């Protein structure tokens, strides 16, 4: 049974808050979430927030699709307007309908760097496939079909392009094991603008059913946890990787997070609004 009410309430009220990392992200950015749903509907294995150790830090990309043992990395840009690039491909340009023009870093260069690091980290014989997707429906691209071996597509072109790339790729000498892929869990709190990320190392997350029976959630099988806060316990709406969902309850549970700066944090679920695995 759960512990006594007053000690439990004290621990919840004074639980460790989500640390301030200086990073601000809005949860559920429409473009990335739409792309994730499309990929999940079409492919067996889609992993989000994939990372590769690099130097003293990490490189990160939005998605990794693994199909027939072939890995394909997807970077999503939710840019509006007309998108073009310099002749050398090192700069991208965004021109909005109101005439605003922006000079942007090349997502091709960052994706190429990630693919090279991934090849070395996993000891792959070939560099993984790569793609940059311009997800916003109000985006037009004046770009070549690929740059530096990385496909450049709109959201409507993505699924057919992924299928074509995987179909035409040579069979790997050793199929990529998706269980080896490192990926971040993202934690959001307050107004969904307090944010940090890292690798959750807990083998299970303890919680309770409505009837008070103890339960344990394996982070490997989770997509989301949405937290509705109560005085002495929180309601957890859990979505699993197979899209099934269930309701559990949390009293004093916390997550062990290995952050990308090397620090280790214990963050109380009672201080979070959303966890994206």
PDB file of N, CA, C and O in Angstrom, residues 22-49:
ATOM      1  N   UNK A  22      18.352  26.287 -19.591  1.00  0.00           N
ATOM      2  CA  UNK A  22      18.490  27.364 -20.566  1.00  0.00           C
ATOM      3  C   UNK A  22      17.928  27.011 -21.917  1.00  0.00           C
ATOM      4  O   UNK A  22      17.952  27.815 -22.851  1.00  0.00           O
ATOM      5  N   UNK A  23      17.377  25.803 -22.055  1.00  0.00           N
ATOM      6  CA  UNK A  23      16.798  25.400 -23.327  1.00  0.00           C
ATOM      7  C   UNK A  23      15.283  25.548 -23.232  1.00  0.00           C
ATOM      8  O   UNK A  23      14.661  25.120 -22.284  1.00  0.00           O
ATOM      9  N   UNK A  24      14.678  26.117 -24.245  1.00  0.00           N
ATOM     10  CA  UNK A  24      13.236  26.286 -24.283  1.00  0.00           C
ATOM     11  C   UNK A  24      12.679  25.591 -25.516  1.00  0.00           C
ATOM     12  O   UNK A  24      13.090  25.872 -26.633  1.00  0.00           O
ATOM     13  N   UNK A  25      11.773  24.669 -25.305  1.00  0.00           N
ATOM     14  CA  UNK A  25      11.131  23.980 -26.404  1.00  0.00           C
ATOM     15  C   UNK A  25       9.642  23.911 -26.106  1.00  0.00           C
ATOM     16  O   UNK A  25       9.244  23.733 -24.972  1.00  0.00           O
ATOM     17  N   UNK A  26       8.844  24.017 -27.136  1.00  0.00           N
ATOM     18  CA  UNK A  26       7.404  23.843 -26.979  1.00  0.00           C
ATOM     19  C   UNK A  26       7.083  22.392 -27.281  1.00  0.00           C
ATOM     20  O   UNK A  26       7.441  21.883 -28.328  1.00  0.00           O
ATOM     21  N   UNK A  27       6.427  21.734 -26.331  1.00  0.00           N
ATOM     22  CA  UNK A  27       6.094  20.325 -26.527  1.00  0.00           C
ATOM     23  C   UNK A  27       5.122  20.139 -27.691  1.00  0.00           C
ATOM     24  O   UNK A  27       4.227  20.907 -27.916  1.00  0.00           O
ATOM     25  N   UNK A  28       5.354  19.020 -28.409  1.00  0.00           N
ATOM     26  CA  UNK A  28       4.424  18.632 -29.464  1.00  0.00           C
ATOM     27  C   UNK A  28       4.435  19.561 -30.632  1.00  0.00           C
ATOM     28  O   UNK A  28       3.376  19.850 -31.195  1.00  0.00           O
ATOM     29  N   UNK A  29       5.604  20.068 -31.050  1.00  0.00           N
ATOM     30  CA  UNK A  29       5.678  20.916 -32.236  1.00  0.00           C
ATOM     31  C   UNK A  29       4.952  20.201 -33.369  1.00  0.00           C
ATOM     32  O   UNK A  29       5.210  19.036 -33.648  1.00  0.00           O
ATOM     33  N   UNK A  30       4.028  20.923 -33.998  1.00  0.00           N
ATOM     34  CA  UNK A  30       3.111  20.295 -34.946  1.00  0.00           C
ATOM     35  C   UNK A  30       3.834  19.525 -36.031  1.00  0.00           C
ATOM     36  O   UNK A  30       3.458  18.405 -36.374  1.00  0.00           O
ATOM     37  N   UNK A  31       4.896  20.103 -36.593  1.00  0.00           N
ATOM     38  CA  UNK A  31       5.579  19.449 -37.694  1.00  0.00           C
ATOM     39  C   UNK A  31       6.201  18.134 -37.292  1.00  0.00           C
ATOM     40  O   UNK A  31       5.992  17.106 -37.955  1.00  0.00           O
ATOM     41  N   UNK A  32       6.946  18.123 -36.207  1.00  0.00           N
ATOM     42  CA  UNK A  32       7.632  16.901 -35.778  1.00  0.00           C
ATOM     43  C   UNK A  32       6.630  15.831 -35.387  1.00  0.00           C
ATOM     44  O   UNK A  32       6.815  14.646 -35.693  1.00  0.00           O
ATOM     45  N   UNK A  33       5.552  16.230 -34.706  1.00  0.00           N
ATOM     46  CA  UNK A  33       4.572  15.245 -34.269  1.00  0.00           C
ATOM     47  C   UNK A  33       3.842  14.626 -35.461  1.00  0.00           C
ATOM     48  O   UNK A  33       3.576  13.420 -35.485  1.00  0.00           O
ATOM     49  N   UNK A  34       3.531  15.435 -36.467  1.00  0.00           N
ATOM     50  CA  UNK A  34       2.885  14.912 -37.670  1.00  0.00           C
ATOM     51  C   UNK A  34       3.786  13.927 -38.383  1.00  0.00           C
ATOM     52  O   UNK A  34       3.347  12.856 -38.830  1.00  0.00           O
ATOM     53  N   UNK A  35       5.057  14.253 -38.490  1.00  0.00           N
ATOM     54  CA  UNK A  35       6.015  13.371 -39.142  1.00  0.00           C
ATOM     55  C   UNK A  35       6.125  12.052 -38.373  1.00  0.00           C
ATOM     56  O   UNK A  35       6.176  10.966 -38.969  1.00  0.00           O
ATOM     57  N   UNK A  36       6.154  12.138 -37.056  1.00  0.00           N
ATOM     58  CA  UNK A  36       6.252  10.923 -36.257  1.00  0.00           C
ATOM     59  C   UNK A  36       5.061   9.999 -36.499  1.00  0.00           C
ATOM     60  O   UNK A  36       5.221   8.783 -36.669  1.00  0.00           O
ATOM     61  N   UNK A  37       3.868  10.562 -36.531  1.00  0.00           N
ATOM     62  CA  UNK A  37       2.685   9.733 -36.767  1.00  0.00           C
ATOM     63  C   UNK A  37       2.749   9.075 -38.146  1.00  0.00           C
ATOM     64  O   UNK A  37       2.423   7.894 -38.298  1.00  0.00           O
ATOM     65  N   UNK A  38       3.158   9.826 -39.149  1.00  0.00           N
ATOM     66  CA  UNK A  38       3.251   9.260 -40.500  1.00  0.00           C
ATOM     67  C   UNK A  38       4.261   8.125 -40.562  1.00  0.00           C
ATOM     68  O   UNK A  38       4.012   7.085 -41.180  1.00  0.00           O
ATOM     69  N   UNK A  39       5.397   8.310 -39.930  1.00  0.00           N
ATOM     70  CA  UNK A  39       6.421   7.267 -39.933  1.00  0.00           C
ATOM     71  C   UNK A  39       5.939   6.027 -39.189  1.00  0.00           C
ATOM     72  O   UNK A  39       6.137   4.894 -39.644  1.00  0.00           O
ATOM     73  N   UNK A  40       5.293   6.243 -38.039  1.00  0.00           N
ATOM     74  CA  UNK A  40       4.804   5.109 -37.250  1.00  0.00           C
ATOM     75  C   UNK A  40       3.760   4.306 -38.005  1.00  0.00           C
ATOM     76  O   UNK A  40       3.678   3.084 -37.859  1.00  0.00           O
ATOM     77  N   UNK A  41       2.942   4.972 -38.812  1.00  0.00           N
ATOM     78  CA  UNK A  41       1.905   4.286 -39.577  1.00  0.00           C
ATOM     79  C   UNK A  41       2.479   3.427 -40.701  1.00  0.00           C
ATOM     80  O   UNK A  41       1.826   2.497 -41.168  1.00  0.00           O
ATOM     81  N   UNK A  42       3.698   3.746 -41.129  1.00  0.00           N
ATOM     82  CA  UNK A  42       4.241   3.111 -42.334  1.00  0.00           C
ATOM     83  C   UNK A  42       5.413   2.169 -42.088  1.00  0.00           C
ATOM     84  O   UNK A  42       5.706   1.334 -42.948  1.00  0.00           O
ATOM     85  N   UNK A  43       6.081   2.291 -40.939  1.00  0.00           N
ATOM     86  CA  UNK A  43       7.284   1.501 -40.717  1.00  0.00           C
ATOM     87  C   UNK A  43       7.256   0.837 -39.345  1.00  0.00           C
ATOM     88  O   UNK A  43       6.672   1.361 -38.396  1.00  0.00           O
ATOM     89  N   UNK A  44       7.913  -0.312 -39.257  1.00  0.00           N
ATOM     90  CA  UNK A  44       7.847  -1.129 -38.050  1.00  0.00           C
ATOM     91  C   UNK A  44       8.587  -0.510 -36.877  1.00  0.00           C
ATOM     92  O   UNK A  44       8.162  -0.628 -35.733  1.00  0.00           O
ATOM     93  N   UNK A  45       9.716   0.125 -37.149  1.00  0.00           N
ATOM     94  CA  UNK A  45      10.558   0.631 -36.058  1.00  0.00           C
ATOM     95  C   UNK A  45      10.902   2.089 -36.299  1.00  0.00           C
ATOM     96  O   UNK A  45      11.613   2.413 -37.266  1.00  0.00           O
ATOM     97  N   UNK A  46      10.390   2.979 -35.437  1.00  0.00           N
ATOM     98  CA  UNK A  46      10.697   4.408 -35.503  1.00  0.00           C
ATOM     99  C   UNK A  46      11.111   4.852 -34.104  1.00  0.00           C
ATOM    100  O   UNK A  46      10.346   4.730 -33.155  1.00  0.00           O
ATOM    101  N   UNK A  47      12.329   5.358 -33.977  1.00  0.00           N
ATOM    102  CA  UNK A  47      12.870   5.804 -32.692  1.00  0.00           C
ATOM    103  C   UNK A  47      13.073   7.306 -32.770  1.00  0.00           C
ATOM    104  O   UNK A  47      13.667   7.814 -33.725  1.00  0.00           O
ATOM    105  N   UNK A  48      12.605   8.032 -31.778  1.00  0.00           N
ATOM    106  CA  UNK A  48      12.721   9.483 -31.808  1.00  0.00           C
ATOM    107  C   UNK A  48      13.839   9.959 -30.878  1.00  0.00           C
ATOM    108  O   UNK A  48      14.252   9.260 -29.972  1.00  0.00           O
ATOM    109  N   UNK A  49      14.327  11.166 -31.155  1.00  0.00           N
ATOM    110  CA  UNK A  49      15.347  11.811 -30.329  1.00  0.00           C
ATOM    111  C   UNK A  49      16.621  10.967 -30.214  1.00  0.00           C
ATOM    112  O   UNK A  49      17.140  10.735 -29.127  1.00  0.00           O
TER     113      UNK A  49
END
